[in-house]
Amino acid sequence: MLGVEPLDRWLDQVIALCQPDNVDLFTGSSEQLIALKASMVEDGIIDPLSGTARWLHRSDPTDVARMEHRTFICSQREEDAGPTNHWLEPQSAKITLDALFSGSFAGRTMYVIPYAMAPLGGAFTQFGIEVTDSPYVALSMSIMTRLGGTVLDAIQSANPTDVVRGLHCTGSLDPDNRWVCHFPETREIWSFGSNYGGNALLGKKCHALRLASVIARDNGWLAEHMLIVELTTPTGEIQHIAAAFPSACGKTNLAMLESSLEGWGIRVLGDDIAWLRPGADGLYAVNPEYGFFGVAPGTSAKTNPVALSMTTQDTVFTNVAVTSDGNPWWEGLDPLPEGTAVIDWRGSVRAFGDGEGPLAHPNSRFTSPLTNCKTLSDNWNNPHGVRIDAILFGGRRPTTIPLVMEAQDWTQGVLYGASMASQTTAAATGAVGVLRRDPMAMLPFCGYNICDYFSHWLGMAESLPNMPKIFSVNWFRQDESGRYIWPGFGTNIHVIKWISERVSGSVDVFQTPVGNLPLRTNLAFEGVDIHEEAVELLLTVDAVAWHEEVDAIRNYFASLGDAVPTPLIDRLSTIKTSLA
Ligand code: OXD
Ligand code: MN
């Protein structure tokens, strides 16, 4: 069908296996989208909301987040999947999957979706084909990835072995029969039993992170769980920052930050995934996605007014609540009058304030095109990317980790990333609020052995001039009563300003064994509602706590086996001996 022999054969095999009633080559044309939405409304899969082209989808109540324990790397060798991934032997995985997919599209339409990740026309671009029986996935892919005739033409002339092949089936949605399987050697993804974004929009986590991280390792670049922003300084200098935070830790809010500081401007290129490649004069990055798949709860006029204005049109909401006038509502938005009737994320009519639990699911989402965002950088679609000046690593750390610190060299920066930890959130199933190590925020997304991944990171600095400076940030420090100390959100611009001044070399630092900290004179916090003692706490390296932290990192590295790169282990020893 697509005119490229091996892909044709693959599609023929897929059709023969899944036995759909119809096959629809879906390029996301406006006619196709109009017809798709009309049929989804008719079938009760989406409901129109008020505003322009806004839709609500309610998922199966058991299918609301990524399921890490049902996500598998099916590499030929178990050690290639490494200590942090669930591994399945590929031949036996295929036998299981073949049985599940066999006849699974009967009575359904098969959407064949050729897509591109990253702007077209540069070294970054990659292609994939997702085959799915889910209209919700087809609609979401039209927002999150680049579709269309040009993409189809490019796939037809691409080397077929470079095209990622993804097969997705809704299945029975039984959580115990859910499979998200990646085959790095053959660039295949087989996903069964979930329609949730991170499990079913195969261009996103499965392709752009898990498979792309393997492709990146093999070709000398990085596929990362990072936002990208462009910063303009008062002197007109342009800088770019990439930042890795675990899921639901405020990447979207930081990406859409509006500067309250005179002369400083900030614009967004991406909020979730960055591909970074060496260029002639440094490390260049693109956002491979075409839309935002943001967490709705907590998004408010205070935390992210840009996202709120973005979602007033052309947006698919999933699992939010709905007010009687057809507006989406979630926890964090202005409260409604007590007792007001609201439809919750499961579709039940409830009274506002009934104390029966959240009205929107904690991992409810909005899916909007990048171009909806009023602070989008002019370079969002630049196929050559933007040069990255600073990389930030940060997690939800109630104690120990300062508000901001700068790595003294690349190895220490890689150590910041490799030892990152964060309290878990609702973006994946399982307990929330538990501290876990999440290296580079890639624990659920690195498609190969995490120790090799650390080595790959260390090696990136070898051949490149102008490597970005690396920083650690922590917006989530708590006081003894569990309250967040840092006001966060808009005030993060003060920290970004200091980072930018370090990049341009205009401010000095206070050196400690764990990194360089700001001099108080360079971090003014004018207008920020915070006491001086709190600032002291946020910017202090507590030697006792850090001894414990270094021991905890050592234990974590030991749990990964004996392949953690020596420079990281050695650096921990140096830090330990230098701590008072
Ligand atoms: C996401 C995630 O949806 O990280 O971006 O889970
Ligand atoms: Mn993410």
XYZ file of C-alpha atoms and ligand atoms in Angstrom:
587
model
C 0.000 0.000 0.000
C 2.757 2.470 0.821
C 4.849 1.458 -2.179
C 7.922 0.360 -0.209
C 8.289 -3.384 -0.489
C 9.217 -4.485 3.036
C 6.744 -2.064 4.636
C 4.059 -3.291 2.252
C 4.798 -6.834 3.223
C 4.718 -5.905 6.890
C 1.342 -4.240 6.443
C -0.009 -7.230 4.566
C 1.119 -9.467 7.408
C -0.397 -7.148 10.003
C -3.709 -7.059 8.141
C -3.696 -10.837 7.800
C -2.953 -11.200 11.517
C -5.390 -8.634 12.927
C -8.209 -9.069 10.376
C -9.751 -5.591 10.420
C -13.037 -4.918 8.621
C -11.598 -1.800 6.942
C -8.169 -0.315 6.419
C -7.870 3.456 6.431
C -4.628 5.192 5.448
C -4.808 8.110 7.882
C -2.826 11.209 6.956
C -4.755 13.615 9.168
C -6.220 15.610 6.253
C -8.974 18.028 7.262
C -11.609 15.822 5.549
C -10.377 12.791 7.461
C -10.346 14.669 10.745
C -13.867 16.011 10.254
C -15.149 12.512 9.457
C -13.185 10.922 12.309
C -14.483 13.366 14.928
C -18.063 13.046 13.655
C -17.915 9.263 13.934
C -16.268 9.469 17.382
C -19.055 11.776 18.613
C -21.647 9.399 17.172
C -20.005 6.440 18.892
C -19.727 8.291 22.222
C -15.883 8.220 22.185
C -15.600 12.000 22.414
C -18.076 14.685 23.453
C -17.889 18.276 22.306
C -17.067 20.805 25.025
C -17.758 24.517 24.889
C -15.272 26.693 23.011
C -13.763 26.070 19.602
C -13.015 22.479 18.666
C -12.646 21.187 22.222
C -13.399 17.574 22.975
C -13.614 15.320 25.986
C -12.643 11.676 26.005
C -13.285 9.473 29.029
C -11.024 6.466 29.179
C -11.751 3.149 30.746
C -11.299 3.829 34.508
C -8.507 1.244 34.689
C -6.606 2.809 31.799
C -5.440 6.185 33.059
C -1.626 6.144 33.224
C 1.524 4.412 32.027
C 2.038 0.953 33.467
C 5.731 0.487 33.991
C 5.477 -3.139 35.113
C 3.701 -4.014 31.833
C 6.302 -2.202 29.681
C 9.013 -4.417 28.193
C 12.262 -4.133 26.284
C 12.553 -7.204 24.046
C 16.211 -7.003 23.081
C 17.975 -10.188 21.953
C 20.239 -10.090 25.022
C 18.863 -9.494 28.488
C 21.898 -7.426 29.478
C 21.058 -4.941 26.721
C 17.799 -4.160 28.512
C 19.817 -3.813 31.703
C 18.899 -3.737 35.380
C 16.132 -1.117 35.205
C 13.962 -2.477 32.380
C 11.589 -5.416 32.296
C 12.965 -7.761 29.664
C 11.188 -10.318 27.520
C 12.938 -12.719 25.206
C 11.855 -11.475 21.753
C 10.795 -14.785 20.183
C 8.554 -15.754 23.084
C 7.224 -12.177 23.337
C 6.251 -12.417 19.650
C 4.438 -15.710 20.264
C 2.392 -14.093 23.072
C 1.729 -10.964 21.021
C 0.820 -12.870 17.857
C -1.821 -14.739 19.826
C -3.193 -11.509 21.322
C -3.280 -9.609 18.033
C -4.674 -12.508 16.024
C -8.157 -11.474 14.831
C -8.097 -8.599 17.330
C -9.267 -5.944 14.828
C -12.327 -7.955 13.717
C -15.293 -5.624 13.315
C -13.011 -2.609 13.535
C -11.257 -0.138 11.260
C -7.480 -0.320 11.050
C -5.947 3.163 10.908
C -2.543 3.110 9.221
C -0.788 6.290 10.364
C 2.521 7.275 8.729
C 4.116 9.884 10.994
C 7.315 11.882 11.434
C 9.048 12.790 14.656
C 11.047 16.064 14.633
C 10.840 18.872 12.072
C 11.119 17.669 8.495
C 14.234 18.240 6.437
C 17.163 17.826 8.813
C 19.336 15.151 10.359
C 16.945 14.789 13.306
C 13.871 13.579 11.395
C 12.657 10.035 11.949
C 9.690 8.216 10.513
C 7.284 5.665 11.822
C 4.028 3.967 10.973
C 1.499 3.315 13.699
C -1.247 0.826 12.972
C -4.120 1.112 15.443
C -7.762 0.193 15.914
C -8.340 3.222 18.154
C -9.915 6.390 16.718
C -8.814 8.204 19.915
C -5.212 7.268 19.122
C -5.601 8.383 15.490
C -7.012 11.748 16.614
C -4.302 12.209 19.252
C -1.527 11.233 16.820
C -2.778 13.989 14.480
C -2.008 16.487 17.268
C 1.157 14.965 18.724
C 3.057 13.996 15.547
C 3.608 15.313 12.053
C 1.301 13.600 9.560
C 0.364 14.285 5.961
C 1.224 13.734 2.326
C 4.787 15.008 2.645
C 5.446 12.573 5.468
C 3.926 9.736 3.452
C 6.116 10.612 0.450
C 9.199 10.765 2.657
C 8.409 7.357 4.144
C 7.979 5.932 0.678
C 11.484 6.990 -0.231
C 13.095 6.262 3.170
C 15.167 3.200 3.851
C 12.429 0.877 5.166
C 14.646 -0.457 7.920
C 14.837 3.087 9.336
C 11.061 3.334 9.688
C 9.744 2.391 13.140
C 6.813 -0.023 12.915
C 4.214 0.264 15.641
C 1.219 -1.965 16.135
C -1.420 -0.980 18.659
C -4.650 -2.697 19.640
C -7.163 -1.575 22.276
C -8.017 -5.162 23.186
C -10.119 -5.860 26.252
C -8.372 -3.165 28.356
C -7.745 -5.767 31.023
C -4.889 -4.256 33.109
C -3.395 -7.719 33.644
C -3.310 -8.325 29.920
C -1.588 -5.082 28.968
C 1.640 -5.227 26.973
C 3.854 -2.377 25.781
C 6.717 -4.170 24.037
C 9.728 -2.651 22.295
C 12.002 -4.537 19.933
C 15.080 -2.298 19.597
C 16.896 -4.449 17.043
C 13.984 -4.493 14.591
C 12.596 -1.068 15.543
C 9.170 -2.455 16.323
C 6.620 -1.571 18.994
C 3.694 -3.805 19.889
C 1.208 -2.310 22.324
C -1.875 -4.192 23.455
C -4.638 -3.464 25.940
C -4.351 0.274 26.664
C -5.464 3.483 24.982
C -3.538 5.711 27.417
C -1.262 8.270 25.702
C 2.091 7.000 26.978
C 1.150 3.407 26.100
C -0.751 3.953 22.871
C 0.517 7.078 21.053
C 3.514 5.132 19.866
C 5.407 8.137 18.489
C 5.800 9.512 22.008
C 7.408 7.492 24.803
C 7.811 4.260 22.807
C 9.441 5.707 19.681
C 10.794 9.145 20.648
C 12.337 7.906 23.911
C 12.712 4.120 24.236
C 13.614 3.236 20.654
C 15.180 6.618 19.898
C 17.491 6.299 22.911
C 18.896 3.110 21.372
C 19.194 4.696 17.924
C 20.838 7.713 19.580
C 23.373 5.554 21.441
C 24.306 3.833 18.166
C 24.686 7.130 16.324
C 26.285 9.441 18.881
C 23.345 11.535 20.046
C 20.829 11.639 22.915
C 17.056 11.143 23.156
C 15.956 12.688 26.436
C 12.933 13.337 28.648
C 13.479 17.093 28.552
C 11.728 20.355 27.865
C 13.446 22.975 25.700
C 13.133 26.732 26.189
C 14.647 29.800 24.574
C 15.764 32.616 26.841
C 16.351 36.226 25.831
C 18.551 38.250 28.175
C 18.282 42.009 28.701
C 21.241 42.497 26.343
C 19.416 40.588 23.624
C 21.513 37.433 23.913
C 19.600 34.244 23.050
C 20.286 31.103 25.093
C 18.615 27.704 25.145
C 17.969 25.452 28.109
C 16.958 21.785 28.144
C 15.616 20.393 31.412
C 14.856 16.867 32.591
C 12.250 16.338 35.296
C 10.300 13.153 35.983
C 6.692 12.920 34.792
C 4.259 15.406 36.347
C 6.988 17.485 38.070
C 6.209 20.751 36.295
C 7.999 20.467 32.924
C 5.025 21.957 31.107
C 4.743 24.823 33.621
C 8.438 25.635 33.366
C 8.361 25.384 29.570
C 5.522 27.909 29.441
C 6.922 30.252 32.080
C 6.287 33.931 31.418
C 9.058 36.133 32.691
C 8.168 38.669 35.334
C 11.711 40.093 35.234
C 12.264 43.234 33.232
C 14.197 42.527 30.032
C 14.084 38.715 30.323
C 12.004 36.736 27.851
C 11.267 33.039 27.698
C 9.700 30.986 24.914
C 8.968 27.328 24.525
C 10.189 24.745 22.011
C 9.035 21.621 23.813
C 7.704 20.390 27.154
C 8.513 16.671 27.277
C 11.082 15.249 24.850
C 14.327 16.598 23.384
C 16.612 14.996 20.836
C 20.135 16.380 21.166
C 22.811 15.972 18.486
C 26.364 17.222 18.235
C 26.672 20.083 15.732
C 29.718 21.991 14.522
C 29.770 24.299 17.550
C 27.907 22.472 20.290
C 24.926 20.333 21.153
C 21.779 21.055 19.139
C 18.238 20.080 20.142
C 14.783 19.677 18.661
C 11.469 18.719 20.147
C 10.398 15.658 18.140
C 6.737 16.175 19.030
C 4.079 18.327 17.379
C 1.816 18.906 20.365
C 1.583 19.019 24.147
C 0.148 16.153 26.203
C 0.003 18.018 29.493
C -1.229 17.076 32.955
C -4.415 19.092 33.608
C -4.703 19.098 37.448
C -2.607 21.859 38.931
C -2.662 23.866 35.689
C -4.101 27.241 36.686
C -3.945 30.961 36.096
C -1.190 31.039 38.735
C 0.878 28.057 37.605
C 0.451 28.172 33.842
C -1.779 30.860 32.286
C -0.203 30.134 28.887
C -1.476 26.530 28.943
C -4.910 27.720 30.010
C -5.163 30.068 27.050
C -3.752 27.364 24.758
C -6.510 24.938 25.723
C -9.380 27.280 24.891
C -9.384 25.813 21.379
C -8.395 22.739 19.315
C -7.800 20.554 22.336
C -8.690 17.019 23.299
C -9.145 16.600 27.056
C -8.983 13.179 28.651
C -10.548 12.321 32.010
C -11.207 15.878 33.184
C -14.491 16.888 34.859
C -17.120 18.969 33.026
C -19.194 21.859 34.349
C -22.860 22.342 33.474
C -21.914 24.927 30.843
C -19.673 22.423 29.075
C -16.307 23.678 30.307
C -13.526 21.350 31.417
C -12.664 21.556 35.127
C -9.902 20.042 37.211
C -8.405 20.411 40.668
C -6.297 23.566 40.750
C -8.770 25.681 38.734
C -10.945 28.168 40.625
C -13.385 26.304 42.878
C -17.005 26.206 41.750
C -19.799 27.270 44.115
C -20.308 24.569 46.747
C -22.956 22.062 45.670
C -22.814 22.919 41.930
C -23.506 19.893 39.749
C -20.378 18.683 37.911
C -19.765 15.567 35.848
C -16.648 13.835 37.140
C -13.993 12.096 35.057
C -15.923 8.814 35.146
C -19.093 10.486 33.844
C -21.044 10.560 37.136
C -22.950 13.669 38.193
C -21.550 14.941 41.492
C -22.004 17.965 43.744
C -18.971 20.234 43.958
C -17.293 19.811 47.338
C -18.996 16.468 48.078
C -15.760 15.131 49.564
C -15.914 12.025 47.368
C -12.438 12.425 45.882
C -11.100 14.295 42.878
C -13.495 15.324 40.134
C -10.803 15.136 37.458
C -8.455 12.155 37.424
C -5.046 13.209 38.905
C -3.443 12.201 35.582
C -6.118 13.769 33.365
C -4.625 15.428 30.315
C -4.958 18.050 27.594
C -3.662 17.403 24.091
C -3.060 20.595 22.084
C -0.961 21.438 19.033
C 2.300 23.327 19.665
C 1.022 26.123 17.447
C -1.772 26.844 19.947
C 0.837 28.124 22.372
C 1.270 31.875 22.376
C 4.818 31.679 23.761
C 6.078 29.248 21.093
C 9.609 30.034 19.870
C 10.034 30.991 16.222
C 12.500 28.101 16.010
C 9.990 25.401 17.020
C 9.996 23.900 13.527
C 13.663 24.504 12.703
C 14.990 21.181 11.348
C 18.525 22.007 12.525
C 17.452 22.643 16.105
C 18.793 25.178 18.573
C 22.128 25.166 20.388
C 21.758 24.184 24.036
C 23.651 26.302 26.600
C 22.456 24.674 29.816
C 20.988 21.358 30.894
C 18.949 21.144 34.111
C 18.220 18.028 36.144
C 15.621 18.114 38.898
C 13.230 15.951 40.852
C 10.801 16.270 43.733
C 13.231 16.271 46.671
C 11.772 17.300 50.040
C 15.232 17.485 51.635
C 18.988 17.863 50.962
C 19.129 19.053 47.324
C 19.618 22.856 47.073
C 17.361 25.078 45.002
C 20.073 25.323 42.350
C 23.687 24.289 41.922
C 26.059 24.150 38.988
C 28.202 21.157 38.128
C 31.923 21.906 38.153
C 32.498 19.786 35.051
C 30.706 17.397 32.719
C 31.300 14.320 34.922
C 29.719 15.977 37.926
C 26.826 17.064 35.706
C 26.318 13.502 34.499
C 26.416 12.448 38.155
C 23.607 14.929 38.902
C 21.534 13.258 36.214
C 22.495 9.671 37.016
C 21.686 10.091 40.714
C 18.447 12.022 40.275
C 15.621 10.956 42.545
C 12.039 12.078 42.836
C 8.804 11.339 44.636
C 6.552 9.348 42.306
C 3.450 10.951 40.729
C 0.146 9.870 39.173
C 1.663 9.739 35.658
C 2.350 6.055 36.191
C 0.285 3.526 38.070
C 1.525 2.620 41.564
C 2.101 4.426 44.845
C 2.392 8.218 44.685
C 4.897 10.210 46.774
C 7.517 7.496 47.170
C 11.122 8.626 46.653
C 12.797 6.646 43.885
C 15.944 7.102 41.845
C 15.045 8.209 38.320
C 18.281 8.785 36.384
C 17.957 11.733 34.003
C 14.142 11.277 34.446
C 14.637 8.373 32.013
C 14.027 5.417 34.340
C 10.781 4.490 32.568
C 12.065 5.520 29.142
C 15.664 4.446 28.584
C 15.440 1.631 26.019
C 18.763 0.013 26.910
C 21.117 -0.759 29.778
C 21.173 2.257 32.092
C 24.885 1.759 32.838
C 25.692 1.962 29.111
C 23.477 5.021 29.005
C 25.589 6.691 31.716
C 28.749 5.849 29.725
C 27.175 7.262 26.595
C 26.430 10.511 28.442
C 29.984 10.703 29.772
C 31.356 10.116 26.281
C 29.298 12.913 24.716
C 31.686 15.535 26.069
C 34.736 13.995 24.451
C 34.432 15.337 20.942
C 32.374 18.455 21.394
C 33.249 22.107 21.878
C 30.868 24.350 23.853
C 29.181 21.602 25.809
C 26.264 22.933 27.820
C 26.794 23.649 31.503
C 24.843 21.264 33.719
C 22.760 22.349 36.726
C 20.713 20.627 39.413
C 17.490 22.320 40.505
C 14.934 21.452 43.171
C 11.659 23.356 43.444
C 10.214 20.866 45.929
C 12.115 21.340 49.190
C 9.755 21.078 52.195
C 9.838 22.501 55.708
C 9.312 20.426 58.841
C 5.552 20.619 58.510
C 5.699 19.342 54.925
C 4.988 22.683 53.246
C 6.878 23.611 50.093
C 9.457 26.305 50.883
C 10.014 27.681 47.409
C 6.971 29.476 45.959
C 7.791 27.991 42.548
C 6.105 28.676 39.217
C 6.680 32.315 38.178
C 9.506 32.766 40.667
C 11.557 30.075 38.927
C 12.610 32.825 36.511
C 14.993 34.105 39.238
C 16.792 30.768 39.161
C 16.763 30.690 35.358
C 18.293 34.184 35.352
C 21.166 33.005 37.587
C 21.714 29.985 35.337
C 21.824 32.262 32.318
C 24.327 34.552 34.037
C 26.526 31.543 34.774
C 26.328 30.583 31.100
C 27.465 34.037 30.056
C 30.071 34.057 32.846
C 28.879 37.285 34.435
C 28.489 36.104 38.063
C 30.698 34.291 40.544
C 29.914 31.237 42.633
C 30.452 29.684 46.001
C 32.245 26.332 45.526
C 31.216 23.288 47.557
C 32.117 19.605 47.127
C 28.697 18.912 45.568
C 28.721 21.819 43.127
C 28.796 25.580 42.730
C 26.129 27.534 44.554
C 24.963 31.098 43.943
C 26.360 33.955 45.989
C 23.416 35.526 47.770
C 24.301 38.878 46.228
C 23.643 37.380 42.786
C 20.287 35.838 43.612
C 18.155 38.759 44.739
C 14.609 37.328 44.728
C 13.074 40.830 44.591
C 9.350 40.606 45.063
C 9.455 36.910 45.984
C 7.428 35.967 49.041
C 10.106 34.076 50.964
C 11.921 34.598 54.279
C 15.674 34.987 54.470
C 16.032 31.828 56.650
C 14.138 29.837 54.041
C 16.480 31.098 51.339
C 19.430 30.126 53.533
C 18.029 26.624 53.851
C 17.437 26.341 50.094
C 21.005 27.384 49.347
C 22.906 25.442 51.995
C 24.854 22.218 51.589
C 24.230 20.269 54.779
C 27.249 17.953 55.160
C 25.413 15.389 57.301
C 22.530 15.108 54.858
C 24.981 14.932 51.953
C 26.972 12.101 53.524
C 23.707 10.182 53.662
C 22.851 11.204 50.122
C 26.210 10.044 48.765
C 25.792 6.709 50.597
C 22.294 6.343 49.146
C 23.610 7.059 45.631
C 26.395 4.521 46.123
C 23.842 1.921 47.198
C 21.719 2.737 44.198
C 24.671 2.390 41.828
C 25.595 -0.907 43.509
C 22.043 -2.143 42.879
C 22.639 -1.578 39.149
C 25.417 -4.188 39.064
C 29.078 -3.636 38.400
C 28.841 -1.700 35.133
C 28.240 1.801 36.476
C 31.062 3.837 34.892
C 34.100 4.295 37.155
C 34.251 8.102 36.751
C 30.863 8.354 38.478
C 31.895 6.067 41.347
C 35.222 7.890 41.722
C 33.477 11.231 41.768
C 31.255 10.082 44.616
C 34.366 9.121 46.603
C 35.924 12.531 45.985
C 32.757 14.250 47.142
C 32.544 12.047 50.228
C 36.095 12.843 51.297
C 35.676 16.561 50.622
C 32.491 16.898 52.657
C 33.215 18.344 56.090
C 4.229 12.007 30.096
C 4.909 11.160 31.095
O 3.042 11.770 29.793
O 6.090 11.410 31.342
O 4.880 12.899 29.560
O 4.294 10.236 31.638
Mn 6.947 12.853 30.112
